[in-house]
Amino acid sequence: MSTPKNDPLLQVETTCGTLLYELQIIWDEVGETDSDRDKMLLELEQECLEVYRRKVDQANRCRAQLRQTIADSEAELAAICSAMGERPVHIRQSDQNSGSLKEELRKILPQLEEMRKRKVERRNQFIDVLEQIQKITNEIYGSTESVSLKTVVDETDLSLRKLEELHRQLHELQKEKSDRLKQVQDHLNVLNSLCSVMGMDFKLTVSEVHPSLGDSDGLRSISNNTIEKLAIAIKKLREVKIQRMQRLQDLATTMLELWNLMDTPIDEQQMFQNVTCNIAASEHEITEPNTLCVDFINYVEAEVSRLEELKSSKMKELVLKKRSELEDICRKTHLVPDSDSAIEDAIEAIESGAVDAATILEEIELQIAKVKEEAFSRKEILEKVEKWLTACDEECWLEEYNRDENRYNAGKGAHLTLKHAEKARSLVNKLPGMVEALASKTLAWEKEREIRFMYDGIRLLSMLEEYTILRQEKEQERRRLRDQKKLQGQLIAEQEALYGSKPSPSKPQSVKKGPRFSTGGASNRRVSLGGAMLPTHKPDSLHSAKATPQTRPSKKTERIFQNDRQDDALPAFSAVRRGLDIADIPVRKHSSSAVNANELESPLVRKPFSPISSTVSSKANMTNMLEDNGDTLQKTIPTNDLSYTTPLKTTSLVDEENRTPKAMPIPVPSTPSTVSIPMQTAMTPAPPIPFITKPVEEMPEEIEQSFEERRLAFLLSKTQITSLIQV
Amino acid sequence: MTAVHPPPAPGRELSNPPMDGISNLRFSNHSDHLLVSSWDKTVRLYDASANSLRGEFMHGGPVLDCCFHDDSSGFSASADNTVRRIVFSYGKEDILGRHDAPVRCIEYSYAAGQVITGSWDKTLKCWDPRGASGQERTLVGTYPQPERVYSLSLVGNRLVVATAGRHVNVYDLRNMSQPEQRRESSLKYQTRCVRCYPNGTGYALSSVEGRVAMEFFDLSEASQAKKYAFKCHRKSEAGRDIVYPVNAIAFHPVYGTFATGGCDGFVNVWDGNNKKRLYQYSKYPMSIAALSFSRDGRLLAVASSYTFEEGDKPHEPDAIFVRSVNEIEVKPKPKVYPNPPA
């Protein structure tokens, strides 16, 4: 181990040499043996070697450590680079051995530092992006848990590509988010318009879907759930809207119909213009706020129901109007309208809602048309009937006038009456021809139509026939009158001879009264004829009136007149009364078979209009009458219901027309006061019962008889007669 | 001119009608058999649903009334003063007894098991039909009346007797010795018909002067305040009323409404509680002599027959119509308000 001297090792070597030399000296002095000397020298040599070895080991270890560090750094660097997707900056030229290890290490460390720093930066970027992604995803998918911030970043892949990918993802998410926001906004807008149209609280509706949607500036939820809920809400509201719209449109249609039907004024319609303008609109066209709100619909509905009520009342009114029109036409054309009960029923039916007023109206209108048509066909004949009736009036007047003894006394307007009489006479002369023409016309009409020509429910032909018969009878009566007048003239002359005074001509006061009363109104005309026909025993519809109790009032009226002049009227009256009480049997019998000599019938042998053959018979009649005068008087009382006045009443008129003035002087047993009593009772609609019942009980039994009792009596009498005949 | 409502058919006319006036007709309580009495001296039994004549029973005089006993037998009141029991199956007749004058009306009381007859001899007689033929055994009692009996009606143990002179006596069948009530008709004219309400609270009474009175048995002021009378069967012609006798009243067994028939040939149906006319059937050819509802009220028998109100005169043939009754014609209508709440 020789080393240059200038170096410390050389110095150490020299020191070692000196030391060895010293040792030699020492040893020489000590006298060490050579072997010891060698042994010691070997020992020394070994110790030195040991020290060397240790140092080499240490150095060696240090070098390995250094190498390890470098390798580690390089590996880390490589890992970072690979993670970051970059080519490693430093390419190690391990073969080149460009420098010592320490140099190498010194070179690599800053690089590593640098890379680490970059890696951290990159990682932060990743975290940032991921966080955003996470947040948006949460918003979209609505994971309610707060954002799990510590996003797991994949440390192994921090490459830019990945980052870019994440960015793209983020971008997509952001786009989706904005899309969703827009969608939500759209939904909200739709909802808003729906709510406003239907008058609903938008905020409330929206908060029900999601509380975050309510406040306009806060973050809105855009999760799937929310959007779905929004869509459902919209659908629901739209359904409601359509429903309401249809309801409103129905109402509007009804309203328009009602307006049309009732000619509702424009200004009243104007108020509902906004309803009717939407009548044909489709769902999306209705946007005006509150058009479909519940209150508004209710309001419209109320209006419609008001209109409907109005309509039904108008319909009713119309039905009534039409009905009165129908009745009016019927009255004018002297047709008898169908039983009005049908119409009353109809009105009742309308009220109860069972029948539609329109159909009834239609029916009535149909009826009106029919009646009008019929009226048209009747017109010509009706005109003739009018003429005839006027002529009849004139005839009555003339008769009355002729009876007036003072007719030629010059008085106020006497010349006018005279003229009137002249005219009437000529008219009356034409009467038979008129009647004949009318009858033939009517016959033709009936033949053509094959229905009877009815005048106020009575066949015109039978009226004419009655009239002719009446006329004939009048003719007879007139003849009889003439005879009687002659007789009376003789009588008066006799009386004059006896008493020396001449009875004044009969006072025609009552005579005048009677006819006036009965011919008073035009409505009485037909009735007077109908009444007149009674005694002629013509079977006719009016006949039915005879036996039924309603004829009693007629008795009363007769009675009143008869009280003035009892003589002649009495038999006729009693005849009627009997007819009433015993249901007409005797009269009929009399006309059919004269075999019956029933004591009841005896006063009835004379027909009401048959001439009285002698004064004796008339007196007999009178006494007969007087006997049951009390009865009859009272009997008539209960019937004094003025509303019952029937055609029969006018028989008295005929009586009076036919009456001879001669009848007058015969004393009248009943004083005017008795007359007034029945009149008064006549006014009270309900006479006191005890007043009636007494007479009933006092009456002889045969007075009150049921129809069955009369029938049996009739049957028995008939069988008796037949048995008599058989015997 | 056509009526607003086309007149409904008058109902099915039964073939083989009586030859003379029909005095009464009644439906059985067990079937649709119809018993008809007539002036032609017969009682006839019809099956109304089959329109067949089941039997004809000759009498000694006109038959004025008849009623069912059960479905196989009935009773008749005849103008030959005799009360008979007729057994339909073999045409056998038992004479229950006699009155001193024609027997006008007859009723059978299921409650008392007795036959009650009213006669023009001014008596009422009760008979026990189970007794062997012979007046001593069958006659339960004779009860004098103030006048000739014109009409009878029964409900439960109540018997209402209407006589000439407008008397009305109300009896309790369990004690016939005295009338429970003696009344006077509230109508001014002769009574034609009296019929008790099916619910037993009163009776309807009709007169010859187109009027019907609705009366109540209960004499308390509150009940009597309810009574009233109304006009019907009148014809207004040229402002005058022609008034017809009301011959028949028949109560509907289910609804308690009633039909009246008059000499005008009309049958009207009334709701006595609401005081309303429910229906008017189209005019029948002759006076309505009698009416009867079948046991379930589905049929109405109408006797269109001259009732001699105008003495002997030619008239339409006597006929029996059986019509099916619509519920709407007889069911009481609730009061109609002029404007119904919307």
GROMACS .gro file of N, CA and C in nm, chain A residues 392-506:
model
  345
  392CYS      N    1 -18.528   3.726  -3.513
  392CYS     CA    2 -18.608   3.672  -3.404
  392CYS      C    3 -18.626   3.776  -3.294
  393ASP      N    4 -18.518   3.846  -3.265
  393ASP     CA    5 -18.524   3.952  -3.164
  393ASP      C    6 -18.628   4.054  -3.204
  394GLU      N    7 -18.616   4.089  -3.329
  394GLU     CA    8 -18.709   4.189  -3.380
  394GLU      C    9 -18.852   4.138  -3.365
  395GLU      N   10 -18.869   4.012  -3.393
  395GLU     CA   11 -19.000   3.951  -3.383
  395GLU      C   12 -19.054   3.962  -3.241
  396CYS      N   13 -18.967   3.929  -3.146
  396CYS     CA   14 -19.005   3.939  -3.005
  396CYS      C   15 -19.046   4.081  -2.972
  397TRP      N   16 -18.960   4.168  -3.016
  397TRP     CA   17 -18.986   4.309  -2.986
  397TRP      C   18 -19.120   4.351  -3.044
  398LEU      N   19 -19.142   4.306  -3.164
  398LEU     CA   20 -19.264   4.345  -3.234
  398LEU      C   21 -19.386   4.293  -3.159
  399GLU      N   22 -19.374   4.168  -3.115
  399GLU     CA   23 -19.487   4.111  -3.043
  399GLU      C   24 -19.518   4.191  -2.919
  400GLU      N   25 -19.413   4.222  -2.849
  400GLU     CA   26 -19.427   4.299  -2.727
  400GLU      C   27 -19.491   4.433  -2.759
  401TYR      N   28 -19.441   4.489  -2.862
  401TYR     CA   29 -19.487   4.620  -2.904
  401TYR      C   30 -19.634   4.613  -2.941
  402ASN      N   31 -19.669   4.506  -3.008
  402ASN     CA   32 -19.808   4.491  -3.049
  402ASN      C   33 -19.901   4.479  -2.930
  403ARG      N   34 -19.846   4.423  -2.824
  403ARG     CA   35 -19.929   4.406  -2.707
  403ARG      C   36 -19.948   4.535  -2.630
  404ASP      N   37 -19.858   4.626  -2.651
  404ASP     CA   38 -19.863   4.752  -2.577
  404ASP      C   39 -19.983   4.833  -2.625
  405GLU      N   40 -20.077   4.848  -2.531
  405GLU     CA   41 -20.201   4.915  -2.569
  405GLU      C   42 -20.176   5.063  -2.600
  406ASN      N   43 -20.072   5.114  -2.539
  406ASN     CA   44 -20.048   5.258  -2.555
  406ASN      C   45 -19.953   5.290  -2.669
  407ARG      N   46 -19.935   5.192  -2.757
  407ARG     CA   47 -19.828   5.212  -2.854
  407ARG      C   48 -19.853   5.330  -2.947
  408TYR      N   49 -19.979   5.361  -2.962
  408TYR     CA   50 -20.004   5.472  -3.056
  408TYR      C   51 -20.013   5.607  -2.984
  409ASN      N   52 -20.003   5.603  -2.851
  409ASN     CA   53 -20.002   5.730  -2.780
  409ASN      C   54 -19.881   5.810  -2.821
  410ALA      N   55 -19.908   5.928  -2.863
  410ALA     CA   56 -19.795   6.008  -2.906
  410ALA      C   57 -19.708   6.040  -2.786
  411GLY      N   58 -19.589   6.004  -2.792
  411GLY     CA   59 -19.496   6.033  -2.682
  411GLY      C   60 -19.361   6.062  -2.741
  412LYS      N   61 -19.265   6.070  -2.651
  412LYS     CA   62 -19.131   6.099  -2.699
  412LYS      C   63 -19.082   5.982  -2.784
  413GLY      N   64 -19.043   6.008  -2.901
  413GLY     CA   65 -18.984   5.904  -2.986
  413GLY      C   66 -19.083   5.804  -3.039
  414ALA      N   67 -19.211   5.836  -3.030
  414ALA     CA   68 -19.313   5.741  -3.076
  414ALA      C   69 -19.299   5.715  -3.225
  415HIS      N   70 -19.265   5.822  -3.298
  415HIS     CA   71 -19.254   5.804  -3.442
  415HIS      C   72 -19.139   5.711  -3.477
  416LEU      N   73 -19.036   5.717  -3.396
  416LEU     CA   74 -18.920   5.628  -3.420
  416LEU      C   75 -18.960   5.484  -3.399
  417THR      N   76 -19.033   5.460  -3.288
  417THR     CA   77 -19.078   5.325  -3.259
  417THR      C   78 -19.166   5.276  -3.373
  418LEU      N   79 -19.248   5.368  -3.421
  418LEU     CA   80 -19.339   5.332  -3.531
  418LEU      C   81 -19.259   5.284  -3.651
  419LYS      N   82 -19.156   5.360  -3.678
  419LYS     CA   83 -19.071   5.326  -3.792
  419LYS      C   84 -19.004   5.190  -3.769
  420HIS      N   85 -18.958   5.178  -3.647
  420HIS     CA   86 -18.893   5.052  -3.607
  420HIS      C   87 -18.988   4.935  -3.631
  421ALA      N   88 -19.113   4.956  -3.588
  421ALA     CA   89 -19.212   4.850  -3.602
  421ALA      C   90 -19.232   4.815  -3.748
  422GLU      N   91 -19.235   4.919  -3.830
  422GLU     CA   92 -19.254   4.896  -3.973
  422GLU      C   93 -19.143   4.806  -4.027
  423LYS      N   94 -19.023   4.845  -3.991
  423LYS     CA   95 -18.906   4.770  -4.037
  423LYS      C   96 -18.914   4.627  -3.987
  424ALA      N   97 -18.946   4.616  -3.859
  424ALA     CA   98 -18.950   4.485  -3.797
  424ALA      C   99 -19.052   4.398  -3.867
  425ARG      N  100 -19.163   4.457  -3.898
  425ARG     CA  101 -19.269   4.380  -3.964
  425ARG      C  102 -19.219   4.320  -4.096
  426SER      N  103 -19.154   4.405  -4.171
  426SER     CA  104 -19.106   4.354  -4.301
  426SER      C  105 -19.002   4.244  -4.279
  427LEU      N  106 -18.922   4.264  -4.176
  427LEU     CA  107 -18.819   4.164  -4.146
  427LEU      C  108 -18.884   4.032  -4.104
  428VAL      N  109 -18.984   4.044  -4.019
  428VAL     CA  110 -19.051   3.925  -3.968
  428VAL      C  111 -19.117   3.850  -4.083
  429ASN      N  112 -19.166   3.925  -4.178
  429ASN     CA  113 -19.229   3.860  -4.292
  429ASN      C  114 -19.129   3.774  -4.369
  430LYS      N  115 -19.007   3.822  -4.363
  430LYS     CA  116 -18.904   3.747  -4.438
  430LYS      C  117 -18.857   3.625  -4.360
  431LEU      N  118 -18.894   3.619  -4.233
  431LEU     CA  119 -18.838   3.516  -4.146
  431LEU      C  120 -18.854   3.373  -4.196
  432PRO      N  121 -18.974   3.332  -4.235
  432PRO     CA  122 -18.989   3.191  -4.277
  432PRO      C  123 -18.892   3.156  -4.390
  433GLY      N  124 -18.881   3.245  -4.485
  433GLY     CA  125 -18.789   3.219  -4.597
  433GLY      C  126 -18.648   3.206  -4.545
  434MET      N  127 -18.617   3.295  -4.456
  434MET     CA  128 -18.482   3.296  -4.398
  434MET      C  129 -18.452   3.162  -4.332
  435VAL      N  130 -18.549   3.117  -4.252
  435VAL     CA  131 -18.531   2.991  -4.179
  435VAL      C  132 -18.515   2.877  -4.278
  436GLU      N  133 -18.597   2.881  -4.381
  436GLU     CA  134 -18.591   2.773  -4.479
  436GLU      C  135 -18.453   2.770  -4.546
  437ALA      N  136 -18.410   2.887  -4.590
  437ALA     CA  137 -18.281   2.896  -4.658
  437ALA      C  138 -18.170   2.846  -4.566
  438LEU      N  139 -18.178   2.891  -4.445
  438LEU     CA  140 -18.076   2.853  -4.348
  438LEU      C  141 -18.076   2.701  -4.327
  439ALA      N  142 -18.196   2.646  -4.316
  439ALA     CA  143 -18.207   2.503  -4.293
  439ALA      C  144 -18.148   2.426  -4.410
  440SER      N  145 -18.179   2.471  -4.532
  440SER     CA  146 -18.128   2.396  -4.646
  440SER      C  147 -17.976   2.409  -4.654
  441LYS      N  148 -17.929   2.529  -4.624
  441LYS     CA  149 -17.783   2.549  -4.624
  441LYS      C  150 -17.717   2.458  -4.522
  442THR      N  151 -17.775   2.457  -4.406
  442THR     CA  152 -17.718   2.376  -4.299
  442THR      C  153 -17.720   2.229  -4.338
  443LEU      N  154 -17.831   2.188  -4.397
  443LEU     CA  155 -17.841   2.049  -4.439
  443LEU      C  156 -17.731   2.014  -4.537
  444ALA      N  157 -17.714   2.106  -4.632
  444ALA     CA  158 -17.609   2.082  -4.732
  444ALA      C  159 -17.474   2.072  -4.664
  445TRP      N  160 -17.455   2.163  -4.573
  445TRP     CA  161 -17.326   2.164  -4.499
  445TRP      C  162 -17.306   2.032  -4.426
  446GLU      N  163 -17.413   1.989  -4.359
  446GLU     CA  164 -17.401   1.866  -4.281
  446GLU      C  165 -17.377   1.748  -4.372
  447LYS      N  166 -17.444   1.749  -4.486
  447LYS     CA  167 -17.428   1.639  -4.578
  447LYS      C  168 -17.285   1.634  -4.628
  448GLU      N  169 -17.236   1.750  -4.661
  448GLU     CA  170 -17.102   1.758  -4.716
  448GLU      C  171 -16.998   1.707  -4.616
  449ARG      N  172 -17.016   1.748  -4.492
  449ARG     CA  173 -16.914   1.718  -4.392
  449ARG      C  174 -16.945   1.594  -4.310
  450GLU      N  175 -17.069   1.552  -4.323
  450GLU     CA  176 -17.113   1.436  -4.246
  450GLU      C  177 -17.097   1.455  -4.097
  451ILE      N  178 -17.108   1.579  -4.056
  451ILE     CA  179 -17.119   1.604  -3.911
  451ILE      C  180 -17.234   1.702  -3.891
  452ARG      N  181 -17.277   1.704  -3.766
  452ARG     CA  182 -17.388   1.794  -3.739
  452ARG      C  183 -17.337   1.935  -3.721
  453PHE      N  184 -17.415   2.029  -3.766
  453PHE     CA  185 -17.378   2.168  -3.746
  453PHE      C  186 -17.427   2.209  -3.607
  454MET      N  187 -17.331   2.229  -3.516
  454MET     CA  188 -17.369   2.260  -3.380
  454MET      C  189 -17.356   2.410  -3.358
  455TYR      N  190 -17.449   2.464  -3.284
  455TYR     CA  191 -17.444   2.605  -3.249
  455TYR      C  192 -17.450   2.612  -3.097
  456ASP      N  193 -17.338   2.649  -3.039
  456ASP     CA  194 -17.326   2.648  -2.892
  456ASP      C  195 -17.368   2.513  -2.836
  457GLY      N  196 -17.327   2.407  -2.905
  457GLY     CA  197 -17.351   2.273  -2.853
  457GLY      C  198 -17.488   2.219  -2.886
  458ILE      N  199 -17.565   2.296  -2.960
  458ILE     CA  200 -17.698   2.246  -2.996
  458ILE      C  201 -17.705   2.240  -3.147
  459ARG      N  202 -17.769   2.137  -3.194
  459ARG     CA  203 -17.774   2.122  -3.338
  459ARG      C  204 -17.859   2.235  -3.398
  460LEU      N  205 -17.805   2.301  -3.494
  460LEU     CA  206 -17.873   2.417  -3.551
  460LEU      C  207 -18.005   2.376  -3.612
  461LEU      N  208 -18.005   2.260  -3.676
  461LEU     CA  209 -18.127   2.216  -3.741
  461LEU      C  210 -18.240   2.199  -3.640
  462SER      N  211 -18.204   2.144  -3.524
  462SER     CA  212 -18.309   2.125  -3.425
  462SER      C  213 -18.356   2.261  -3.373
  463MET      N  214 -18.264   2.357  -3.365
  463MET     CA  215 -18.304   2.491  -3.325
  463MET      C  216 -18.405   2.548  -3.425
  464LEU      N  217 -18.372   2.528  -3.549
  464LEU     CA  218 -18.460   2.581  -3.653
  464LEU      C  219 -18.596   2.512  -3.647
  465GLU      N  220 -18.589   2.383  -3.627
  465GLU     CA  221 -18.712   2.306  -3.621
  465GLU      C  222 -18.798   2.354  -3.505
  466GLU      N  223 -18.730   2.369  -3.390
  466GLU     CA  224 -18.802   2.418  -3.273
  466GLU      C  225 -18.867   2.552  -3.304
  467TYR      N  226 -18.788   2.631  -3.369
  467TYR     CA  227 -18.838   2.764  -3.399
  467TYR      C  228 -18.964   2.756  -3.485
  468THR      N  229 -18.959   2.670  -3.585
  468THR     CA  230 -19.073   2.659  -3.674
  468THR      C  231 -19.195   2.611  -3.597
  469ILE      N  232 -19.170   2.511  -3.512
  469ILE     CA  233 -19.282   2.458  -3.435
  469ILE      C  234 -19.339   2.566  -3.345
  470LEU      N  235 -19.247   2.636  -3.281
  470LEU     CA  236 -19.287   2.743  -3.192
  470LEU      C  237 -19.372   2.845  -3.267
  471ARG      N  238 -19.328   2.869  -3.384
  471ARG     CA  239 -19.395   2.969  -3.467
  471ARG      C  240 -19.537   2.922  -3.500
  472GLN      N  241 -19.543   2.793  -3.531
  472GLN     CA  242 -19.675   2.740  -3.561
  472GLN      C  243 -19.766   2.752  -3.441
  473GLU      N  244 -19.707   2.719  -3.327
  473GLU     CA  245 -19.789   2.725  -3.207
  473GLU      C  246 -19.833   2.866  -3.178
  474LYS      N  247 -19.741   2.956  -3.203
  474LYS     CA  248 -19.774   3.097  -3.182
  474LYS      C  249 -19.890   3.137  -3.272
  475GLU      N  250 -19.880   3.084  -3.390
  475GLU     CA  251 -19.986   3.114  -3.488
  475GLU      C  252 -20.121   3.068  -3.431
  476GLN      N  253 -20.119   2.947  -3.380
  476GLN     CA  254 -20.240   2.891  -3.320
  476GLN      C  255 -20.289   2.979  -3.207
  477GLU      N  256 -20.191   3.011  -3.123
  477GLU     CA  257 -20.222   3.091  -3.006
  477GLU      C  258 -20.287   3.222  -3.047
  478ARG      N  259 -20.231   3.278  -3.151
  478ARG     CA  260 -20.281   3.407  -3.198
  478ARG      C  261 -20.428   3.394  -3.239
  479ARG      N  262 -20.451   3.283  -3.308
  479ARG     CA  263 -20.588   3.260  -3.350
  479ARG      C  264 -20.679   3.248  -3.230
  480ARG      N  265 -20.630   3.171  -3.134
  480ARG     CA  266 -20.707   3.153  -3.012
  480ARG      C  267 -20.732   3.286  -2.944
  481LEU      N  268 -20.630   3.368  -2.943
  481LEU     CA  269 -20.639   3.499  -2.881
  481LEU      C  270 -20.751   3.580  -2.943
  482ARG      N  271 -20.748   3.570  -3.073
  482ARG     CA  272 -20.847   3.650  -3.143
  482ARG      C  273 -20.988   3.609  -3.097
  483ASP      N  274 -21.008   3.475  -3.089
  483ASP     CA  275 -21.138   3.427  -3.043
  483ASP      C  276 -21.169   3.478  -2.904
  484GLN      N  277 -21.069   3.465  -2.821
  484GLN     CA  278 -21.090   3.503  -2.681
  484GLN      C  279 -21.122   3.650  -2.668
  485LYS      N  280 -21.055   3.726  -2.748
  485LYS     CA  281 -21.074   3.870  -2.742
  485LYS      C  282 -21.221   3.900  -2.767
  486LYS      N  283 -21.269   3.827  -2.864
  486LYS     CA  284 -21.410   3.845  -2.895
  486LYS      C  285 -21.494   3.814  -2.771
  487LEU      N  286 -21.465   3.700  -2.712
  487LEU     CA  287 -21.536   3.653  -2.593
  487LEU      C  288 -21.527   3.756  -2.482
  488GLN      N  289 -21.409   3.806  -2.463
  488GLN     CA  290 -21.385   3.902  -2.355
  488GLN      C  291 -21.467   4.026  -2.378
  489GLY      N  292 -21.470   4.066  -2.504
  489GLY     CA  293 -21.549   4.184  -2.539
  489GLY      C  294 -21.692   4.167  -2.490
  490GLN      N  295 -21.745   4.045  -2.513
  490GLN     CA  296 -21.882   4.018  -2.468
  490GLN      C  297 -21.891   4.028  -2.317
  491LEU      N  298 -21.792   3.968  -2.251
  491LEU     CA  299 -21.791   3.964  -2.105
  491LEU      C  300 -21.792   4.103  -2.046
  492ILE      N  301 -21.705   4.184  -2.102
  492ILE     CA  302 -21.694   4.321  -2.051
  492ILE      C  303 -21.827   4.392  -2.069
  493ALA      N  304 -21.884   4.364  -2.182
  493ALA     CA  305 -22.012   4.428  -2.209
  493ALA      C  306 -22.114   4.385  -2.104
  494GLU      N  307 -22.112   4.253  -2.071
  494GLU     CA  308 -22.204   4.204  -1.968
  494GLU      C  309 -22.181   4.273  -1.835
  495GLN      N  310 -22.055   4.279  -1.797
  495GLN     CA  311 -22.019   4.339  -1.669
  495GLN      C  312 -22.064   4.484  -1.664
  496GLU      N  313 -22.041   4.546  -1.773
  496GLU     CA  314 -22.079   4.686  -1.781
  496GLU      C  315 -22.228   4.698  -1.754
  497ALA      N  316 -22.294   4.606  -1.815
  497ALA     CA  317 -22.437   4.609  -1.795
  497ALA      C  318 -22.472   4.588  -1.650
  498LEU      N  319 -22.398   4.501  -1.582
  498LEU     CA  320 -22.425   4.469  -1.443
  498LEU      C  321 -22.383   4.579  -1.347
  499TYR      N  322 -22.256   4.619  -1.357
  499TYR     CA  323 -22.201   4.712  -1.258
  499TYR      C  324 -22.189   4.855  -1.306
  500GLY      N  325 -22.207   4.871  -1.427
  500GLY     CA  326 -22.203   5.006  -1.481
  500GLY      C  327 -22.065   5.064  -1.490
  501SER      N  328 -21.965   4.983  -1.465
  501SER     CA  329 -21.830   5.037  -1.482
  501SER      C  330 -21.751   4.944  -1.573
  502LYS      N  331 -21.663   5.003  -1.642
  502LYS     CA  332 -21.586   4.924  -1.739
  502LYS      C  333 -21.445   4.903  -1.685
  503PRO      N  334 -21.408   4.779  -1.667
  503PRO     CA  335 -21.270   4.760  -1.618
  503PRO      C  336 -21.168   4.815  -1.718
  504SER      N  337 -21.074   4.879  -1.662
  504SER     CA  338 -20.973   4.937  -1.750
  504SER      C  339 -20.898   4.825  -1.821
  505PRO      N  340 -20.856   4.853  -1.937
  505PRO     CA  341 -20.779   4.750  -2.008
  505PRO      C  342 -20.660   4.706  -1.922
  506SER      N  343 -20.636   4.578  -1.932
  506SER     CA  344 -20.533   4.523  -1.842
  506SER      C  345 -20.402   4.601  -1.851
   0.00000   0.00000   0.00000
